Short mmCIF file of C-alpha atoms and ligand atoms in Angstrom, two decimals:
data_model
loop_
_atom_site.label_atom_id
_atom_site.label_comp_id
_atom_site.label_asym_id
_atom_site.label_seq_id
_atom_site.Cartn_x
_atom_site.Cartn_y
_atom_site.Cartn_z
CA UNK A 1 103.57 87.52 63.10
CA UNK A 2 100.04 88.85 64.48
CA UNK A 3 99.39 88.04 68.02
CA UNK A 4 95.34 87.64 68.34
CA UNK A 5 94.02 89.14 71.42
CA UNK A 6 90.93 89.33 73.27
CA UNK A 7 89.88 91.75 75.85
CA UNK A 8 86.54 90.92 78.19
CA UNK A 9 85.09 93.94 79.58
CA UNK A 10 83.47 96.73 78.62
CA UNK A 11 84.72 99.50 81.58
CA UNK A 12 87.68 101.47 82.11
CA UNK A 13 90.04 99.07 82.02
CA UNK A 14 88.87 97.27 78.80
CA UNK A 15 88.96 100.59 76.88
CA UNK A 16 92.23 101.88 78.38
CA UNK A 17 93.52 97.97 77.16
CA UNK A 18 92.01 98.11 73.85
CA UNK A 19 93.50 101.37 73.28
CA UNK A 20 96.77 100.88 74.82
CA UNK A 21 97.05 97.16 72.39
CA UNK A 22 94.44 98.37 69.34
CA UNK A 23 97.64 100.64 68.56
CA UNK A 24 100.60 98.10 67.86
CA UNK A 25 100.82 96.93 64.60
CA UNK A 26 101.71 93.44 65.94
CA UNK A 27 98.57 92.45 67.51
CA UNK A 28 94.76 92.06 66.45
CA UNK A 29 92.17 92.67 69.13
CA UNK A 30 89.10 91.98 69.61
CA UNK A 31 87.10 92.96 72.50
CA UNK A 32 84.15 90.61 74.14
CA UNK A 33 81.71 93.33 75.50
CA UNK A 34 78.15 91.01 76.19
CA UNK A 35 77.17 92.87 78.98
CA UNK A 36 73.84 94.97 78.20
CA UNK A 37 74.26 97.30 75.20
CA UNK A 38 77.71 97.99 75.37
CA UNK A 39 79.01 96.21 72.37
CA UNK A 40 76.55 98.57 70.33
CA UNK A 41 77.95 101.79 72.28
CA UNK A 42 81.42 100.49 71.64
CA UNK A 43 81.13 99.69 67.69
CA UNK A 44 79.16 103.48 67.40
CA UNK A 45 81.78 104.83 69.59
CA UNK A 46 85.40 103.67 67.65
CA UNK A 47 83.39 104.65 64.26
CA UNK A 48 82.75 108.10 65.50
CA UNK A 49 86.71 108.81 66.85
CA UNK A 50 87.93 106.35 64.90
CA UNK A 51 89.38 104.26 67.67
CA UNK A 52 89.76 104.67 71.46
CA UNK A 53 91.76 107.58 72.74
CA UNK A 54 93.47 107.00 75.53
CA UNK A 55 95.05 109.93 77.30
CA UNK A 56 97.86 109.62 79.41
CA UNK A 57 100.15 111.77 81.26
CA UNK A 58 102.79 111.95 78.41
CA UNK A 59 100.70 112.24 75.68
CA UNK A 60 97.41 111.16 73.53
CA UNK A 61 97.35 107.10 72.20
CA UNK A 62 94.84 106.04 70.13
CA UNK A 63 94.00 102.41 69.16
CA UNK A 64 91.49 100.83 67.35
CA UNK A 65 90.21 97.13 67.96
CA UNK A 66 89.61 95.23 64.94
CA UNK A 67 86.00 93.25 66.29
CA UNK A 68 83.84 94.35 69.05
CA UNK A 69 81.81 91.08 69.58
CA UNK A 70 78.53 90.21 72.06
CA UNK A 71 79.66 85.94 70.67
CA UNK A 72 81.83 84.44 72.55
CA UNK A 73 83.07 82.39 69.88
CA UNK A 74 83.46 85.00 67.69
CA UNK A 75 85.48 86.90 70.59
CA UNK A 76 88.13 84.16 71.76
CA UNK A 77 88.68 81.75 69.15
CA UNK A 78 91.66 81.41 67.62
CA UNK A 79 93.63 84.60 70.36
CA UNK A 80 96.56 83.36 72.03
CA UNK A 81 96.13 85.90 74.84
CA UNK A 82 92.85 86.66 76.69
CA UNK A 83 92.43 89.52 79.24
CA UNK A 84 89.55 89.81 81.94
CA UNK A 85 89.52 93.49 82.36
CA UNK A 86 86.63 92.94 84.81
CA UNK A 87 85.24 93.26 88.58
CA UNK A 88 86.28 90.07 89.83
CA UNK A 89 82.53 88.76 90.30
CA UNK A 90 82.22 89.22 86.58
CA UNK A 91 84.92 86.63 86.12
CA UNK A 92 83.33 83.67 86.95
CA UNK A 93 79.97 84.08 84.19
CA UNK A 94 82.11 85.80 81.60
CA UNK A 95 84.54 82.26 81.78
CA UNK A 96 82.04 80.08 81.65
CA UNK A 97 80.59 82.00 78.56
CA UNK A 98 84.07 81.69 76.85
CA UNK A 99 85.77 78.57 78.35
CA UNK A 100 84.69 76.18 75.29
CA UNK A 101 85.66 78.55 73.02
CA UNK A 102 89.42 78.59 74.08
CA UNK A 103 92.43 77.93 72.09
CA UNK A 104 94.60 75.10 73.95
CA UNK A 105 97.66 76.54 75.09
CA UNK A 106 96.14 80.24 75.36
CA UNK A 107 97.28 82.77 78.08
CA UNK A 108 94.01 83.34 80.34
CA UNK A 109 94.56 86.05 82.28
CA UNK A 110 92.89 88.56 85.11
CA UNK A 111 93.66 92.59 85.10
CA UNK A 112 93.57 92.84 88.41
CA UNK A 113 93.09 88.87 89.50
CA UNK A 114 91.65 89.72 92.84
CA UNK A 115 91.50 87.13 95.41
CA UNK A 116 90.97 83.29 94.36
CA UNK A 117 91.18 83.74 90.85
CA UNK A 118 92.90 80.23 90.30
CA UNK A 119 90.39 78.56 92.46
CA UNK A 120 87.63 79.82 89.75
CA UNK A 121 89.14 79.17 86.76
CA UNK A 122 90.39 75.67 87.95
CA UNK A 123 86.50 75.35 88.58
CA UNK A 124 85.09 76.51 85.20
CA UNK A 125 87.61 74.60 83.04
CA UNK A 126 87.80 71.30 85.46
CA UNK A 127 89.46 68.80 83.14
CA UNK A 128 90.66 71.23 80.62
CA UNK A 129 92.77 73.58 82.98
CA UNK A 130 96.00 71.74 81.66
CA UNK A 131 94.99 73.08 78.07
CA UNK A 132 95.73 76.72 79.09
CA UNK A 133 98.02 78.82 81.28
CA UNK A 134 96.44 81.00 83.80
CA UNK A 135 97.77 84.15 85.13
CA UNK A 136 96.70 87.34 87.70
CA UNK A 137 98.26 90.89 87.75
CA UNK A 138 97.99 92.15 91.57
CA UNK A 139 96.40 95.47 90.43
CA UNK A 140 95.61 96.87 87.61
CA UNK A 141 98.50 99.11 86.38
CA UNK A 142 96.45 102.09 86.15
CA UNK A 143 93.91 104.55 87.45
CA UNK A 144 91.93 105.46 84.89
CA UNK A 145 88.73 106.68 84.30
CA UNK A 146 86.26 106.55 80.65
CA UNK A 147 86.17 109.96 79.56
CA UNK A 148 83.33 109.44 76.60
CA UNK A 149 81.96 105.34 76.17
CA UNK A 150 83.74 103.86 73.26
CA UNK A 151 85.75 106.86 72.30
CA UNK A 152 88.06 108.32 75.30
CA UNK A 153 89.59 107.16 78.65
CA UNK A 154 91.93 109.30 80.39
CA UNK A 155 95.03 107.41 82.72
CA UNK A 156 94.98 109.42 85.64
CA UNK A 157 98.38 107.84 86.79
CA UNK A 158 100.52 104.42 86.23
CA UNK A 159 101.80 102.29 88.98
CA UNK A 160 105.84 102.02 89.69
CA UNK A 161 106.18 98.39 89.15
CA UNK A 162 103.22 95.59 89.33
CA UNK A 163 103.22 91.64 90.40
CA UNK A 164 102.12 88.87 88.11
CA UNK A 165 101.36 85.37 88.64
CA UNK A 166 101.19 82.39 86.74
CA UNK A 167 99.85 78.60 86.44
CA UNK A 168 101.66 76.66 85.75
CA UNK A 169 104.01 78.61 87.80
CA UNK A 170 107.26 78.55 85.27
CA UNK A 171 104.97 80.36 82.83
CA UNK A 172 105.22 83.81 84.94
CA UNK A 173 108.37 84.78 84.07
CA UNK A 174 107.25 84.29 80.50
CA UNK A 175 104.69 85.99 80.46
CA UNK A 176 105.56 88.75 82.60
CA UNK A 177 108.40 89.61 80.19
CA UNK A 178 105.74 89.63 76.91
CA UNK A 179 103.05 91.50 79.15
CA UNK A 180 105.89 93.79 79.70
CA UNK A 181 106.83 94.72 76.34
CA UNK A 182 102.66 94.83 75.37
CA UNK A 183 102.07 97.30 78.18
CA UNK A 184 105.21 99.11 78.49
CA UNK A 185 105.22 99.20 82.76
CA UNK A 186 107.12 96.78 84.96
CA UNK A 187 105.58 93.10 85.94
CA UNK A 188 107.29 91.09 88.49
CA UNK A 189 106.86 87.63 88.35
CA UNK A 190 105.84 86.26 91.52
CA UNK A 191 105.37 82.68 93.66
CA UNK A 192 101.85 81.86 93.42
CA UNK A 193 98.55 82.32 93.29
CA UNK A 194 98.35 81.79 97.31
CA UNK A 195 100.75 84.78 97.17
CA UNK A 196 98.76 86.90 94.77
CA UNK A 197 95.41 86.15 96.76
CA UNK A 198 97.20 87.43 100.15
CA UNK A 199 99.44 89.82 98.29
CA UNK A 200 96.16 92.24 97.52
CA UNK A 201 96.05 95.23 99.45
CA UNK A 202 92.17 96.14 97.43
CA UNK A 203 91.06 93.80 100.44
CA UNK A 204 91.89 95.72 103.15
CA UNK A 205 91.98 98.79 101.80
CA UNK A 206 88.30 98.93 100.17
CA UNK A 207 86.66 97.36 102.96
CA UNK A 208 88.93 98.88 105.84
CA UNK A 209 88.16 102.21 104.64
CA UNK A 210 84.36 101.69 103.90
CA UNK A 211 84.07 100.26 107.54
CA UNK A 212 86.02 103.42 109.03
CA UNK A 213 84.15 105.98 107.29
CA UNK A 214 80.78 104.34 107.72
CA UNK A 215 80.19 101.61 110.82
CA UNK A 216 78.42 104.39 112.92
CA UNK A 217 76.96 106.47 110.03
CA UNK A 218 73.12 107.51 111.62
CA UNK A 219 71.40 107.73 108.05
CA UNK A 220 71.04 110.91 107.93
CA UNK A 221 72.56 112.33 104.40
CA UNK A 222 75.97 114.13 104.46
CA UNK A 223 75.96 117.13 103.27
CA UNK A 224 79.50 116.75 100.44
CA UNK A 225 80.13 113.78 99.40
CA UNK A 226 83.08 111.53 101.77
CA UNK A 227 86.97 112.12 100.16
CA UNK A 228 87.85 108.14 100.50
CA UNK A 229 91.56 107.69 100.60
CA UNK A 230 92.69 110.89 102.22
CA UNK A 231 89.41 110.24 104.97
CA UNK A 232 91.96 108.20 106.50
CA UNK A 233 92.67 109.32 110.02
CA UNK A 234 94.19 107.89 112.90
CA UNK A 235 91.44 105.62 113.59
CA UNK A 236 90.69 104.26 110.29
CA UNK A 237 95.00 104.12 109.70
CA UNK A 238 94.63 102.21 112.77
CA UNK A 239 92.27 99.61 111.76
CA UNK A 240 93.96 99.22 108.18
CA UNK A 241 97.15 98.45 110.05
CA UNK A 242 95.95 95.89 112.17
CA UNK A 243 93.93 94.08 109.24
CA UNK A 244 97.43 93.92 107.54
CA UNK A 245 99.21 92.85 110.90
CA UNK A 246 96.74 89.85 110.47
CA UNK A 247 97.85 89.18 107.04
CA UNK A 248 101.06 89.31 108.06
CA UNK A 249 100.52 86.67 110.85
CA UNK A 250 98.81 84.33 108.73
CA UNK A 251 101.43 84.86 105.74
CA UNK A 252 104.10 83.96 109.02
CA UNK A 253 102.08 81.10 109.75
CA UNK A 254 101.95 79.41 106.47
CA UNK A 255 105.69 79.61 105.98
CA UNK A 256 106.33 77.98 109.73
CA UNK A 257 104.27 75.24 108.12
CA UNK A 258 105.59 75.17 104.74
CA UNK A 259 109.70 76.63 105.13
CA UNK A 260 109.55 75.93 101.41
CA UNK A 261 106.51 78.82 100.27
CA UNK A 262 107.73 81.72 99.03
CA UNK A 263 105.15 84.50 100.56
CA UNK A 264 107.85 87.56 100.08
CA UNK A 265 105.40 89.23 97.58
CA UNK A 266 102.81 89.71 100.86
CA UNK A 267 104.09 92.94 101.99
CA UNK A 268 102.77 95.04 104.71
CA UNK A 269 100.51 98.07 103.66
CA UNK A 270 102.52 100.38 104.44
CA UNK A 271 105.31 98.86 102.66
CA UNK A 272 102.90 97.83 99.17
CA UNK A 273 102.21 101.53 99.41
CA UNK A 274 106.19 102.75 98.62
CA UNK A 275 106.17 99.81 96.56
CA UNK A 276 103.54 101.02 94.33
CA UNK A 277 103.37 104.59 94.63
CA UNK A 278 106.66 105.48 96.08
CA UNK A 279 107.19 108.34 93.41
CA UNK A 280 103.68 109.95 94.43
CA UNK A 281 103.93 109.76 98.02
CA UNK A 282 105.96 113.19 99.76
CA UNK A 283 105.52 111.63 103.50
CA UNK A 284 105.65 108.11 104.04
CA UNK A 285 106.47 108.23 107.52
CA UNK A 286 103.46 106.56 108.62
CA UNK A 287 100.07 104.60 107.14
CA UNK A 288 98.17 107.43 107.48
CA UNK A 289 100.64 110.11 105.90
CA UNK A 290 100.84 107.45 102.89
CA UNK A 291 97.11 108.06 101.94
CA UNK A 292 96.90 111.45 102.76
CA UNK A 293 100.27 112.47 100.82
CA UNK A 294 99.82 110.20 97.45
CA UNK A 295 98.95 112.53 94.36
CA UNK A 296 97.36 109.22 92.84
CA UNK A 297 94.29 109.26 95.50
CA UNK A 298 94.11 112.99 95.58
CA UNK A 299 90.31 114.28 95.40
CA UNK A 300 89.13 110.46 95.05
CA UNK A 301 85.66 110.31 96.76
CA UNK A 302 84.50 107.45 98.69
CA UNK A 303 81.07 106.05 96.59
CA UNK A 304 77.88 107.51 97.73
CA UNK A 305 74.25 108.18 96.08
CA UNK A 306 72.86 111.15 96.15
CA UNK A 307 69.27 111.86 97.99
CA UNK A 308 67.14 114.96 98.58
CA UNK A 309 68.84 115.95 101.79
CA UNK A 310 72.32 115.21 100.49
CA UNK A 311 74.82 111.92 100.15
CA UNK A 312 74.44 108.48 101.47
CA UNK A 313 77.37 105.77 101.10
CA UNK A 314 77.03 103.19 98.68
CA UNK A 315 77.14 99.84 100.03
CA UNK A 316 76.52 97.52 96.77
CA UNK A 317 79.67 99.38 95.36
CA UNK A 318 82.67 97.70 94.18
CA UNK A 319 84.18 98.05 97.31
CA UNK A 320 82.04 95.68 99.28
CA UNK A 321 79.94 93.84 96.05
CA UNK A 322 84.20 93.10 94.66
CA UNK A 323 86.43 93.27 97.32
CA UNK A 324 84.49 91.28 99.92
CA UNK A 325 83.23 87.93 98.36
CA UNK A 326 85.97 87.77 95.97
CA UNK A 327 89.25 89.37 98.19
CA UNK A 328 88.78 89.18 101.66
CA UNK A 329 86.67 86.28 102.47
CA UNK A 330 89.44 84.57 100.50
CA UNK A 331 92.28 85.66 102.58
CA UNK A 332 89.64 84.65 105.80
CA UNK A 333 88.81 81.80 104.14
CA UNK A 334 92.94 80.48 104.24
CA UNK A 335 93.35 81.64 107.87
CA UNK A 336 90.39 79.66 108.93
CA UNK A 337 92.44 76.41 107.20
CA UNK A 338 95.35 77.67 108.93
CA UNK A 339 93.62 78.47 112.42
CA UNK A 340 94.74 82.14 112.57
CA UNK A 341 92.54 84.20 114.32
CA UNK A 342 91.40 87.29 112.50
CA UNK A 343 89.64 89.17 115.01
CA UNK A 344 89.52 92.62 113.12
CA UNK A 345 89.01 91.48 109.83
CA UNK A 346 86.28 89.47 111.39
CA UNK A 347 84.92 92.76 112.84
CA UNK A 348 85.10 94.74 109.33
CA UNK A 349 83.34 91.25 107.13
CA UNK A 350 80.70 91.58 109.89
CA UNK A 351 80.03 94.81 108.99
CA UNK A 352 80.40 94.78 105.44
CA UNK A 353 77.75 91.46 105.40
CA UNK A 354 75.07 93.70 107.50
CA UNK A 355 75.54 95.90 104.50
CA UNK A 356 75.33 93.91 101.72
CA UNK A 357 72.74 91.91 103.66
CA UNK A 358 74.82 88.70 102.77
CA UNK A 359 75.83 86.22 105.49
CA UNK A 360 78.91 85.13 104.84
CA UNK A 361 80.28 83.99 108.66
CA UNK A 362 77.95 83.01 111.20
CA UNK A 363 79.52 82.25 114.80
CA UNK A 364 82.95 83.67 113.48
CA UNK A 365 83.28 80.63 110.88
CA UNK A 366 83.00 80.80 106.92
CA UNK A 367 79.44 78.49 106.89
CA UNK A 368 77.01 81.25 105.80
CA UNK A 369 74.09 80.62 103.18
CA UNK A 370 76.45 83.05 100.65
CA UNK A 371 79.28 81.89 100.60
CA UNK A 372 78.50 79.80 97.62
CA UNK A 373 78.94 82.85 95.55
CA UNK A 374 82.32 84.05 97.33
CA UNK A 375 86.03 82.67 96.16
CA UNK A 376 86.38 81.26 99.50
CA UNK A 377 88.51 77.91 99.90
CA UNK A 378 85.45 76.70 101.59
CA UNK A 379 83.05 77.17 98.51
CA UNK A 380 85.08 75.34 96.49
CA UNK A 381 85.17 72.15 99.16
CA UNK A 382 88.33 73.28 100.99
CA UNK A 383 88.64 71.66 105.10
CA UNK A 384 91.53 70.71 105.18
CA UNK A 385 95.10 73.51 104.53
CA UNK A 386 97.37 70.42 103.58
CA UNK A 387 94.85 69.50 100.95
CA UNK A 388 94.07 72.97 100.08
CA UNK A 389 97.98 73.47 99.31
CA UNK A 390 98.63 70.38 97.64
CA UNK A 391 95.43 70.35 95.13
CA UNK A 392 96.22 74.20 94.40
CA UNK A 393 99.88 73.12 93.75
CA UNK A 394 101.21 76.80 95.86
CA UNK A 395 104.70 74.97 96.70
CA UNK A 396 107.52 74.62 94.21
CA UNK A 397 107.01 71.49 92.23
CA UNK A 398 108.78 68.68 93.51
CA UNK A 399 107.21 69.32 97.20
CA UNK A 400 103.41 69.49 95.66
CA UNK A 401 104.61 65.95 94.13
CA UNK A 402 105.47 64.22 97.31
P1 NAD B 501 84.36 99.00 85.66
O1 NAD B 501 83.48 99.29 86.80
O2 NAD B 501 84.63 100.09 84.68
O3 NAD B 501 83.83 97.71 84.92
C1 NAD B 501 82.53 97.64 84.67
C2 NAD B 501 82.39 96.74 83.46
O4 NAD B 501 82.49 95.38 83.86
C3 NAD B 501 81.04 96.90 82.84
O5 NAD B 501 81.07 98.01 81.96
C4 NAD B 501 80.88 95.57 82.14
O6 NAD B 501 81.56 95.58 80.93
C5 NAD B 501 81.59 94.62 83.07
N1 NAD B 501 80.65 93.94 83.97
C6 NAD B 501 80.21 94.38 85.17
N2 NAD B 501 79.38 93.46 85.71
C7 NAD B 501 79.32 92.44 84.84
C8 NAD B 501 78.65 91.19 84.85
N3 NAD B 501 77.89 90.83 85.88
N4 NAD B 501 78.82 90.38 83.79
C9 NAD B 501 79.61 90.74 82.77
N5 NAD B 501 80.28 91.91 82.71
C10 NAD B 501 80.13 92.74 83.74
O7 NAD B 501 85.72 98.41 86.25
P2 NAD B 501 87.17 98.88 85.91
O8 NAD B 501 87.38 100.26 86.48
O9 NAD B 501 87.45 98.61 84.49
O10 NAD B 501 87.98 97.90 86.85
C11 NAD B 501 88.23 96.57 86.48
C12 NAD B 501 88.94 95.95 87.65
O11 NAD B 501 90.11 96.75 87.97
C13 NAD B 501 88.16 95.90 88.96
O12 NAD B 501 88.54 94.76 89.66
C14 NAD B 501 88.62 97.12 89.71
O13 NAD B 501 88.46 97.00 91.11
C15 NAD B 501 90.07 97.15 89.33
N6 NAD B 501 90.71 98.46 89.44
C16 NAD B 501 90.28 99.50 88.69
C17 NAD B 501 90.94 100.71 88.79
C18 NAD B 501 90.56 101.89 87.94
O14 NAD B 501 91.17 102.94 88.08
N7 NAD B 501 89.60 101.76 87.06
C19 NAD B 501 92.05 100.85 89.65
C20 NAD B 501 92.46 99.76 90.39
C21 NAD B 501 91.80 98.57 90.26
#
């Protein structure tokens, strides 16, 4: 039997999906690409090579998607399994577009989910969350890059192994083990969203590394552009480490409270890095050797612009415009429930708000103007942790029923 899919996204991970699934013979997929002309670039794109190509390190795949729709309707009804291949602050309008449109008992799903993924969807489809099961990867299994729009994307290298999440929760092992088979890598089913949210490592490492490289730039254009990962020194290593060390408190925290939450999944960054890379990294004898040894972040450049005199860093990149209002403030947004101090992370998210002239935290608490259009706990009416945990059913089910 055909297994109707629908991909939302129009960027590297939409094509390297739509080629990766357009070429099994068991699936039909459609891909929902309504942002600006790319549904048109897409549809002249798979007539001209027949398909997406997607190359990876073993070899040349090429799949074709059978629709390329701007409708949502057209694009979601009737598929059984629907991807957001998306930055996360895409999620939110591109649900709301398809929401109605949704078969009941659909897979709804987030490549990577970012932070607070749950909290959105269970605020787009209100009433009719029971309808559908949710689920998050932790990262996107892949680098990759687009090569030519609509035609080519390149996989510059695979993860080891990747976590999944599901709601209801029983559904992750289910459809870890069919995401599996679909996307040939391994998915390990994991606790909870609360885990996944904490779990992501694209929060400290994005930000982190954006704040080390940049907090005392002077404006003046570099003359190369910044290397990203391997700019890690000592310093910035240091910094990363203690944002983790804070993630690691508040994960400690939250099980004192609740012996029954399984938070295993949260691993320090050093540790996520052997986790997920542990084939491409020669030293891993400390943070710093981990980013500077690992093939996958060889030669990746941190995002600037160019200007006359040279390169200036990009602040309204993903980095900050992503990994800020949907990751981090999430993760800040749970300590504040839990009244962990996160004096570092504090430091870095007062930064990064300077930057992307956003005020998220004023007088080291999450009650800034913008946070309405963060993931936060607190945009979504959060005060209280024991309410926050319960509602968001993170325990195993028969404590969330007591
Ligand atoms: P991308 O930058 O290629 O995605 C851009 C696409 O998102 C656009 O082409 C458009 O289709 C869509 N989009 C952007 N803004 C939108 C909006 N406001 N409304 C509707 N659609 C919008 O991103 P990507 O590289 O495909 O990454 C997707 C996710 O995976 C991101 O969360 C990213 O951080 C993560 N990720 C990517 C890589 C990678 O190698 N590409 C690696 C790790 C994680």
């Amino acid at each position: 039997m055909t297994t109707q899919v629908t991909i939302c996204g129009g960027g590297n991970a939409a094509h390297t999906l739509a080629g990766l699934l357009g070429s099994r013979q068991d699936l039909s997929v459609k891909v929902y690409a309504p942002f600006g002309n790319e549904a048109q670039l897409w549809q002249e794109g798979i007539q001209q090579n027949n398909g997406i190509t997607v190359n990876t390190p073993t070899g040349k795949i090429q799949g074709r998607p059978s629709a390329i729709c701007q409708d949502p309707s057209a694009a979601v009804a009737g598929s059984q399994l629907v991807l957001l291949a998306l930055p996360a602050f895409a999620h939110e309008p591109i649900l709301k577009q398809i929401a109605a449109h949704i078969l009941p008992g659909a897979w709804v799903g987030a490549l990577p989910a970012r932070g607070g993924f749950d909290l959105c969807v269970r605020d787009v489809f209100k009433g009719r969350l029971s309808d559908i099961s949710i689920f998050g990867f932790q990262t996107l299994p892949w680098a990759c890059r687009i090569q030519e729009f609509g035609k080519r994307v390149t996989i510059l290298g695979a993860k080891d192994q990747v976590d999944l999440t599901a709601w209801p929760s029983a559904m992750a092992p289910i459809i870890s083990t069919r995401l599996q088979e679909l996307l040939s890598i391994p998915i390990n089913p994991t606790a909870s969203f609360l885990s996944l949210t904490l779990a992501d490592t694209g929060q400290l490492i994005h930000p982190g590394i954006m704040y080390g490289l940049f907090h005392d730039w002077n404006g003046q254009p570099y003359n190369n552009p910044r290397l990203f990962y391997q700019g890690v020194d000592g310093v910035i290593a240091g910094i990363l480490q203690q944002m983790s060390d804070e993630i690691q408190s508040l994960r400690a925290t939250l099980e004192g409270y609740y012996p029954s939450l399984d938070l295993s999944a949260v691993r320090p960054l050093v540790d996520w890095l052997k986790f997920s890379y542990q084939a491409n990294i020669t030293d891993s004898s400390t943070l710093q050797s981990s980013f500077a040894t690992n093939s996958s972040y060889s030669g990746l450049l941190a995002p600037m612009k160019t200007t006359d005199g040279g390169f200036i860093p990009d602040f309204q990149a993903r980095y900050l415009s992503e990994d800020v209002p949907c990751n981090l403030l999430v993760t800040r947004g749970i300590a504040e429930l839990a009244g962990v101090p996160t004096p570092v992370i504090d430091k870095v998210l007062s930064w990064s708000q300077k930057r992307l002239e956003k005020e998220y935290l004023t007088s080291r608490k999450m009650q800034g103007a913008d946070l309405r259009n963060t993931r936060s706990p607190q945009r979504y009416g959060f005060t209280d942790l024991n309410q926050f945990i319960q509602e968001m059913k993170y325990l195993p089910c028969t404590n969330n029923t007591a």
